[in-house]
Short mmCIF file of N, CA, C and O in Angstrom, two decimals:
data_model
loop_
_atom_site.label_atom_id
_atom_site.label_comp_id
_atom_site.label_asym_id
_atom_site.label_seq_id
_atom_site.Cartn_x
_atom_site.Cartn_y
_atom_site.Cartn_z
N SER W 1100 -8.52 71.94 -13.17
CA SER W 1100 -7.08 72.42 -13.53
C SER W 1100 -6.94 72.46 -15.02
O SER W 1100 -7.73 71.45 -15.64
N PHE W 1101 -6.26 73.32 -15.84
CA PHE W 1101 -6.26 73.10 -17.26
C PHE W 1101 -5.02 72.74 -17.70
O PHE W 1101 -4.41 72.86 -18.72
N TRP W 1102 -4.11 71.95 -16.88
CA TRP W 1102 -2.92 71.24 -17.13
C TRP W 1102 -2.81 70.56 -18.27
O TRP W 1102 -2.01 70.82 -19.21
N LEU W 1103 -3.98 69.36 -18.56
CA LEU W 1103 -4.02 68.72 -19.71
C LEU W 1103 -5.27 68.49 -20.17
O LEU W 1103 -6.14 67.67 -19.38
N ASN W 1104 -5.52 68.83 -20.98
CA ASN W 1104 -7.17 68.58 -21.74
C ASN W 1104 -6.93 67.62 -23.11
O ASN W 1104 -6.30 68.11 -23.69
N SER W 1105 -7.47 66.62 -22.99
CA SER W 1105 -7.29 65.44 -23.88
C SER W 1105 -8.67 65.21 -24.30
O SER W 1105 -9.83 65.54 -23.52
N PHE W 1106 -8.70 64.71 -25.57
CA PHE W 1106 -10.19 64.34 -26.08
C PHE W 1106 -10.08 63.31 -26.80
O PHE W 1106 -8.96 63.02 -27.73
N LEU W 1107 -10.86 62.16 -26.84
CA LEU W 1107 -11.06 61.11 -27.58
C LEU W 1107 -11.93 61.39 -29.12
O LEU W 1107 -13.14 61.55 -28.54
N LEU W 1108 -11.02 61.22 -30.11
CA LEU W 1108 -11.98 61.62 -31.50
C LEU W 1108 -12.83 60.49 -31.67
O LEU W 1108 -12.62 59.19 -31.40
N PRO W 1109 -14.00 60.82 -32.30
CA PRO W 1109 -14.94 59.81 -32.65
C PRO W 1109 -13.94 58.83 -33.70
O PRO W 1109 -13.47 59.40 -34.47
N PRO W 1110 -14.55 57.59 -33.96
CA PRO W 1110 -13.71 56.75 -34.64
C PRO W 1110 -13.82 57.02 -36.28
O PRO W 1110 -12.79 56.51 -36.95
N ASN W 1111 -14.70 57.71 -36.61
CA ASN W 1111 -14.76 58.20 -37.84
C ASN W 1111 -14.03 59.40 -38.33
O ASN W 1111 -13.88 59.81 -39.56
N ILE W 1112 -13.22 59.84 -37.43
CA ILE W 1112 -12.85 61.16 -37.72
C ILE W 1112 -11.12 60.93 -37.66
O ILE W 1112 -10.32 60.02 -36.81
N CYS W 1113 -10.38 61.15 -38.83
CA CYS W 1113 -9.05 60.84 -39.01
C CYS W 1113 -8.01 61.90 -38.26
O CYS W 1113 -8.25 63.18 -38.47
N ARG W 1114 -7.66 61.47 -36.99
CA ARG W 1114 -6.75 62.34 -36.15
C ARG W 1114 -5.77 63.33 -37.03
O ARG W 1114 -5.92 64.44 -36.44
N GLU W 1115 -4.88 62.90 -38.00
CA GLU W 1115 -4.13 63.88 -38.64
C GLU W 1115 -4.82 65.00 -39.28
O GLU W 1115 -4.27 66.05 -39.34
N LYS W 1116 -5.86 64.60 -40.10
CA LYS W 1116 -6.53 65.71 -40.80
C LYS W 1116 -7.35 66.57 -39.95
O LYS W 1116 -7.17 67.78 -39.93
N PHE W 1117 -7.73 66.16 -38.50
CA PHE W 1117 -8.65 66.92 -37.58
C PHE W 1117 -7.34 67.96 -37.20
O PHE W 1117 -7.51 69.26 -37.07
N ILE W 1118 -6.12 67.27 -36.76
CA ILE W 1118 -4.96 68.20 -36.17
C ILE W 1118 -4.56 69.01 -37.26
O ILE W 1118 -4.57 70.40 -37.18
N GLU W 1119 -4.64 68.83 -38.62
CA GLU W 1119 -4.15 69.71 -39.54
C GLU W 1119 -5.24 70.98 -39.70
O GLU W 1119 -4.72 71.93 -40.02
N LYS W 1120 -6.36 70.67 -39.76
CA LYS W 1120 -7.57 71.82 -39.92
C LYS W 1120 -7.00 72.66 -38.69
O LYS W 1120 -7.44 73.86 -38.80
N CYS W 1121 -6.94 72.22 -37.44
CA CYS W 1121 -6.92 73.04 -36.25
C CYS W 1121 -5.83 73.92 -36.50
O CYS W 1121 -5.72 74.90 -36.20
N ASN W 1122 -4.61 73.11 -36.76
CA ASN W 1122 -3.38 73.80 -36.87
C ASN W 1122 -3.34 75.09 -37.92
O ASN W 1122 -3.11 76.22 -37.92
N LYS W 1123 -4.28 74.79 -38.97
CA LYS W 1123 -4.68 75.81 -40.04
C LYS W 1123 -5.29 77.03 -39.61
O LYS W 1123 -5.19 78.05 -39.97
N ASN W 1124 -6.03 76.74 -38.54
CA ASN W 1124 -6.88 77.96 -37.68
C ASN W 1124 -5.96 78.43 -36.55
O ASN W 1124 -6.67 78.97 -35.48
N LYS W 1125 -4.71 78.27 -36.41
CA LYS W 1125 -3.76 78.38 -35.35
C LYS W 1125 -4.21 78.20 -34.24
O LYS W 1125 -4.08 78.55 -33.14
N LEU W 1126 -4.80 76.89 -34.11
CA LEU W 1126 -4.94 76.24 -32.97
C LEU W 1126 -4.06 74.99 -32.80
O LEU W 1126 -4.02 73.84 -33.42
N ASP W 1127 -3.00 75.02 -31.90
CA ASP W 1127 -2.17 74.01 -31.66
C ASP W 1127 -2.44 72.74 -31.01
O ASP W 1127 -2.26 72.58 -29.95
N ILE W 1128 -2.99 71.75 -31.86
CA ILE W 1128 -3.35 70.77 -31.01
C ILE W 1128 -2.43 69.53 -31.47
O ILE W 1128 -1.95 69.23 -32.40
N ARG W 1129 -2.21 68.77 -30.67
CA ARG W 1129 -1.15 67.68 -30.54
C ARG W 1129 -1.60 66.20 -30.44
O ARG W 1129 -2.79 66.08 -29.65
N PRO W 1130 -1.20 65.17 -31.10
CA PRO W 1130 -1.72 63.81 -30.81
C PRO W 1130 -1.15 63.53 -29.44
O PRO W 1130 -0.48 64.13 -28.47
N GLY W 1131 -2.21 62.51 -28.84
CA GLY W 1131 -1.90 62.30 -27.33
C GLY W 1131 -0.94 61.32 -27.51
O GLY W 1131 0.43 61.48 -28.22
N PHE W 1132 -0.44 60.82 -26.20
CA PHE W 1132 0.57 59.97 -25.72
C PHE W 1132 0.61 58.74 -26.70
O PHE W 1132 -0.53 58.03 -26.85
N TYR W 1133 1.60 58.00 -26.95
CA TYR W 1133 1.94 57.03 -27.62
C TYR W 1133 2.03 56.07 -26.52
O TYR W 1133 2.56 56.09 -25.32
N MET W 1134 1.83 54.70 -27.14
CA MET W 1134 1.91 53.38 -25.73
C MET W 1134 3.31 53.56 -25.81
O MET W 1134 4.10 53.49 -26.92
N LEU W 1135 3.91 52.90 -24.73
CA LEU W 1135 5.23 52.90 -24.53
C LEU W 1135 5.89 51.57 -25.43
O LEU W 1135 6.88 51.60 -25.79
N ASN W 1136 5.01 50.53 -25.49
CA ASN W 1136 5.63 49.36 -26.58
C ASN W 1136 5.77 49.77 -28.15
O ASN W 1136 6.27 49.21 -28.61
N GLN W 1137 5.14 51.18 -28.17
CA GLN W 1137 5.38 51.47 -29.84
C GLN W 1137 7.00 52.30 -29.91
O GLN W 1137 7.21 52.77 -30.84
N MET W 1138 7.47 52.73 -28.71
CA MET W 1138 8.55 53.66 -28.56
C MET W 1138 9.82 52.58 -28.84
O MET W 1138 9.74 51.78 -28.24
N PRO W 1139 10.54 53.10 -29.63
CA PRO W 1139 11.97 52.28 -30.06
C PRO W 1139 12.65 51.85 -28.95
O PRO W 1139 13.13 50.75 -28.69
N CYS W 1140 12.71 52.59 -27.70
CA CYS W 1140 13.51 51.86 -26.75
C CYS W 1140 13.00 50.96 -25.73
O CYS W 1140 13.47 50.41 -24.93
N PHE W 1141 11.59 50.85 -26.09
CA PHE W 1141 10.97 49.68 -25.34
C PHE W 1141 10.37 48.47 -26.26
O PHE W 1141 9.92 47.72 -25.95
N LYS W 1142 11.10 48.50 -27.57
CA LYS W 1142 10.61 47.56 -28.48
C LYS W 1142 10.93 46.34 -28.32
O LYS W 1142 10.12 45.24 -28.74
N ASN W 1143 12.05 45.73 -27.28
CA ASN W 1143 12.33 44.48 -27.26
C ASN W 1143 11.64 44.19 -25.95
O ASN W 1143 12.24 43.08 -25.53
N TYR W 1144 10.88 44.81 -25.36
CA TYR W 1144 10.17 44.16 -24.26
C TYR W 1144 8.86 43.59 -24.47
O TYR W 1144 8.31 43.73 -25.63
N LEU W 1145 8.71 42.47 -23.66
CA LEU W 1145 7.51 41.68 -23.73
C LEU W 1145 6.33 42.41 -23.61
O LEU W 1145 6.03 43.21 -22.92
N THR W 1146 5.50 42.36 -24.54
CA THR W 1146 4.02 42.93 -24.50
C THR W 1146 2.93 42.07 -24.79
O THR W 1146 2.97 40.86 -25.27
N ILE W 1147 1.69 42.12 -24.06
CA ILE W 1147 0.51 41.65 -24.30
C ILE W 1147 -0.29 42.24 -25.25
O ILE W 1147 -0.10 43.20 -25.67
N SER W 1148 -1.45 41.54 -25.76
CA SER W 1148 -2.11 41.96 -26.78
C SER W 1148 -3.03 43.35 -26.21
O SER W 1148 -3.59 43.47 -24.86
N GLN W 1149 -2.82 44.31 -26.72
CA GLN W 1149 -3.32 45.75 -26.11
C GLN W 1149 -4.39 46.54 -27.19
O GLN W 1149 -4.00 47.81 -27.33
N ASN W 1150 -5.06 45.70 -27.72
CA ASN W 1150 -5.83 46.31 -28.97
C ASN W 1150 -6.77 47.55 -28.70
O ASN W 1150 -6.86 48.65 -29.29
N ILE W 1151 -7.46 47.39 -27.76
CA ILE W 1151 -8.12 48.65 -26.88
C ILE W 1151 -7.24 49.74 -26.88
O ILE W 1151 -7.56 50.91 -27.10
N SER W 1152 -6.20 49.63 -26.00
CA SER W 1152 -5.23 50.57 -25.73
C SER W 1152 -4.41 51.27 -27.01
O SER W 1152 -4.49 52.65 -27.24
N LEU W 1153 -4.08 50.43 -27.87
CA LEU W 1153 -3.79 50.84 -29.25
C LEU W 1153 -4.51 51.71 -30.14
O LEU W 1153 -4.20 52.81 -30.78
N GLU W 1154 -5.65 51.11 -30.01
CA GLU W 1154 -7.06 52.02 -30.65
C GLU W 1154 -7.35 53.35 -30.24
O GLU W 1154 -7.27 54.45 -30.78
N ILE W 1155 -7.12 53.45 -28.88
CA ILE W 1155 -7.41 54.72 -28.16
C ILE W 1155 -6.16 55.53 -28.41
O ILE W 1155 -6.43 56.95 -28.76
N SER W 1156 -5.20 55.00 -28.25
CA SER W 1156 -3.97 55.80 -28.67
C SER W 1156 -3.76 56.56 -30.05
O SER W 1156 -3.09 57.69 -30.38
N THR W 1157 -4.53 55.93 -31.03
CA THR W 1157 -4.56 56.59 -32.29
C THR W 1157 -5.73 57.74 -32.69
O THR W 1157 -5.78 58.38 -33.63
N ARG W 1158 -6.54 57.61 -31.49
CA ARG W 1158 -7.47 58.99 -31.58
C ARG W 1158 -7.59 59.88 -30.56
O ARG W 1158 -8.28 60.77 -30.65
N ILE W 1159 -6.64 59.62 -29.52
CA ILE W 1159 -6.40 60.57 -28.61
C ILE W 1159 -5.62 61.98 -29.03
O ILE W 1159 -4.75 61.83 -29.76
N ILE W 1160 -6.21 63.20 -28.71
CA ILE W 1160 -5.72 64.57 -28.80
C ILE W 1160 -5.43 65.49 -27.34
O ILE W 1160 -6.28 64.94 -26.69
N CYS W 1161 -4.64 66.22 -27.33
CA CYS W 1161 -4.24 67.09 -26.32
C CYS W 1161 -4.52 68.53 -26.97
O CYS W 1161 -3.94 68.94 -28.13
N PHE W 1162 -5.46 69.26 -26.12
CA PHE W 1162 -5.86 70.62 -26.54
C PHE W 1162 -4.61 71.47 -25.69
O PHE W 1162 -3.92 71.28 -24.73
N PRO W 1163 -4.54 72.83 -26.28
CA PRO W 1163 -3.58 73.80 -25.65
C PRO W 1163 -3.88 73.72 -24.20
O PRO W 1163 -5.18 73.94 -23.79
N SER W 1164 -2.90 73.96 -23.53
CA SER W 1164 -3.42 74.53 -21.78
C SER W 1164 -1.88 75.25 -21.45
O SER W 1164 -0.94 74.99 -21.93
N PHE W 1165 -2.36 76.10 -20.73
CA PHE W 1165 -1.40 76.87 -20.04
C PHE W 1165 -2.05 77.53 -18.79
O PHE W 1165 -3.03 77.75 -18.59
N LEU W 1166 -1.03 77.88 -17.71
CA LEU W 1166 -1.65 78.50 -16.34
C LEU W 1166 -2.62 79.31 -16.79
O LEU W 1166 -3.60 79.68 -15.99
N SER W 1167 -2.37 80.48 -17.57
CA SER W 1167 -3.39 81.79 -17.70
C SER W 1167 -4.46 81.54 -18.56
O SER W 1167 -4.79 82.60 -19.18
N ILE W 1168 -4.91 80.25 -19.28
CA ILE W 1168 -5.76 80.13 -19.92
C ILE W 1168 -7.14 80.84 -19.45
O ILE W 1168 -7.45 80.75 -18.55
N SER W 1169 -7.71 81.65 -20.31
CA SER W 1169 -8.92 82.17 -19.96
C SER W 1169 -10.14 81.55 -20.58
O SER W 1169 -9.93 80.85 -21.71
N GLU W 1170 -11.21 82.25 -20.12
CA GLU W 1170 -12.61 81.33 -20.46
C GLU W 1170 -12.97 81.95 -22.13
O GLU W 1170 -13.23 81.12 -22.74
N SER W 1171 -12.26 82.84 -22.45
CA SER W 1171 -12.42 83.35 -23.82
C SER W 1171 -11.40 82.55 -24.82
O SER W 1171 -11.72 82.17 -25.85
N ASP W 1172 -10.36 82.39 -24.04
CA ASP W 1172 -9.57 81.05 -24.95
C ASP W 1172 -10.09 79.71 -24.92
O ASP W 1172 -10.16 79.27 -26.09
N VAL W 1173 -10.76 79.13 -23.93
CA VAL W 1173 -11.45 77.59 -24.01
C VAL W 1173 -12.69 77.94 -25.09
O VAL W 1173 -12.67 77.02 -25.75
N GLN W 1174 -13.19 79.13 -25.43
CA GLN W 1174 -14.40 79.17 -25.90
C GLN W 1174 -13.85 79.23 -27.52
O GLN W 1174 -14.13 78.65 -28.22
N GLN W 1175 -12.86 79.76 -27.69
CA GLN W 1175 -12.19 79.76 -29.30
C GLN W 1175 -11.54 78.50 -29.54
O GLN W 1175 -11.69 78.03 -30.55
N ILE W 1176 -10.85 77.80 -28.51
CA ILE W 1176 -10.61 76.38 -28.74
C ILE W 1176 -11.56 75.42 -29.14
O ILE W 1176 -11.28 74.78 -30.04
N SER W 1177 -12.56 75.90 -28.21
CA SER W 1177 -13.77 74.95 -28.58
C SER W 1177 -14.55 75.17 -30.21
O SER W 1177 -15.06 74.26 -30.81
N LYS W 1178 -14.43 76.49 -30.36
CA LYS W 1178 -15.16 76.87 -31.77
C LYS W 1178 -14.16 76.23 -32.85
O LYS W 1178 -14.67 75.39 -33.66
N VAL W 1179 -12.64 76.40 -32.82
CA VAL W 1179 -12.26 75.77 -33.98
C VAL W 1179 -12.23 74.24 -33.90
O VAL W 1179 -12.16 73.72 -34.90
N ALA W 1180 -12.23 73.66 -32.66
CA ALA W 1180 -12.13 72.34 -32.69
C ALA W 1180 -13.35 71.76 -33.48
O ALA W 1180 -13.63 70.58 -34.00
N ASN W 1181 -14.68 72.30 -32.79
CA ASN W 1181 -15.89 71.95 -33.19
C ASN W 1181 -15.75 72.31 -34.87
O ASN W 1181 -16.68 71.18 -35.41
N ASN W 1182 -15.58 73.18 -35.54
CA ASN W 1182 -15.15 73.49 -36.84
C ASN W 1182 -14.63 72.31 -37.36
O ASN W 1182 -15.00 71.73 -38.61
N ALA W 1183 -13.60 71.80 -37.21
CA ALA W 1183 -12.60 70.86 -37.50
C ALA W 1183 -13.47 69.46 -37.66
O ALA W 1183 -13.46 68.86 -38.49
N LEU W 1184 -14.12 69.36 -36.11
CA LEU W 1184 -14.80 68.03 -36.45
C LEU W 1184 -16.13 67.86 -37.62
O LEU W 1184 -16.32 66.72 -38.04
N GLU W 1185 -16.51 69.10 -37.83
CA GLU W 1185 -17.90 69.13 -38.75
C GLU W 1185 -17.20 68.73 -40.15
O GLU W 1185 -17.84 68.18 -41.14
N VAL W 1186 -15.87 69.38 -40.65
CA VAL W 1186 -15.43 68.90 -41.86
C VAL W 1186 -14.53 67.99 -41.85
O VAL W 1186 -14.02 67.46 -43.24
N SER W 1187 -14.32 67.16 -40.72
CA SER W 1187 -13.45 65.88 -41.13
C SER W 1187 -13.77 64.72 -41.40
O SER W 1187 -15.10 64.50 -41.39
#
């Protein structure tokens, strides 16, 4: 299924710079989901230490996905993302 394709960036890659480089090459990459305890509507709820989850949430990205995505679309997405990784 091509519904949601996520990727965990290496620790040495700045997610914002990576997304910016992809967007400049017309690849609409977005940050992954934020942890619930970081959302304003949940700020007053008790949370426990979630260091690993927090670290992952700062590195995850979501690639474009849609029902009619083709193999050539996937190849182009991979090419742009790989190039952005090399220069990030």
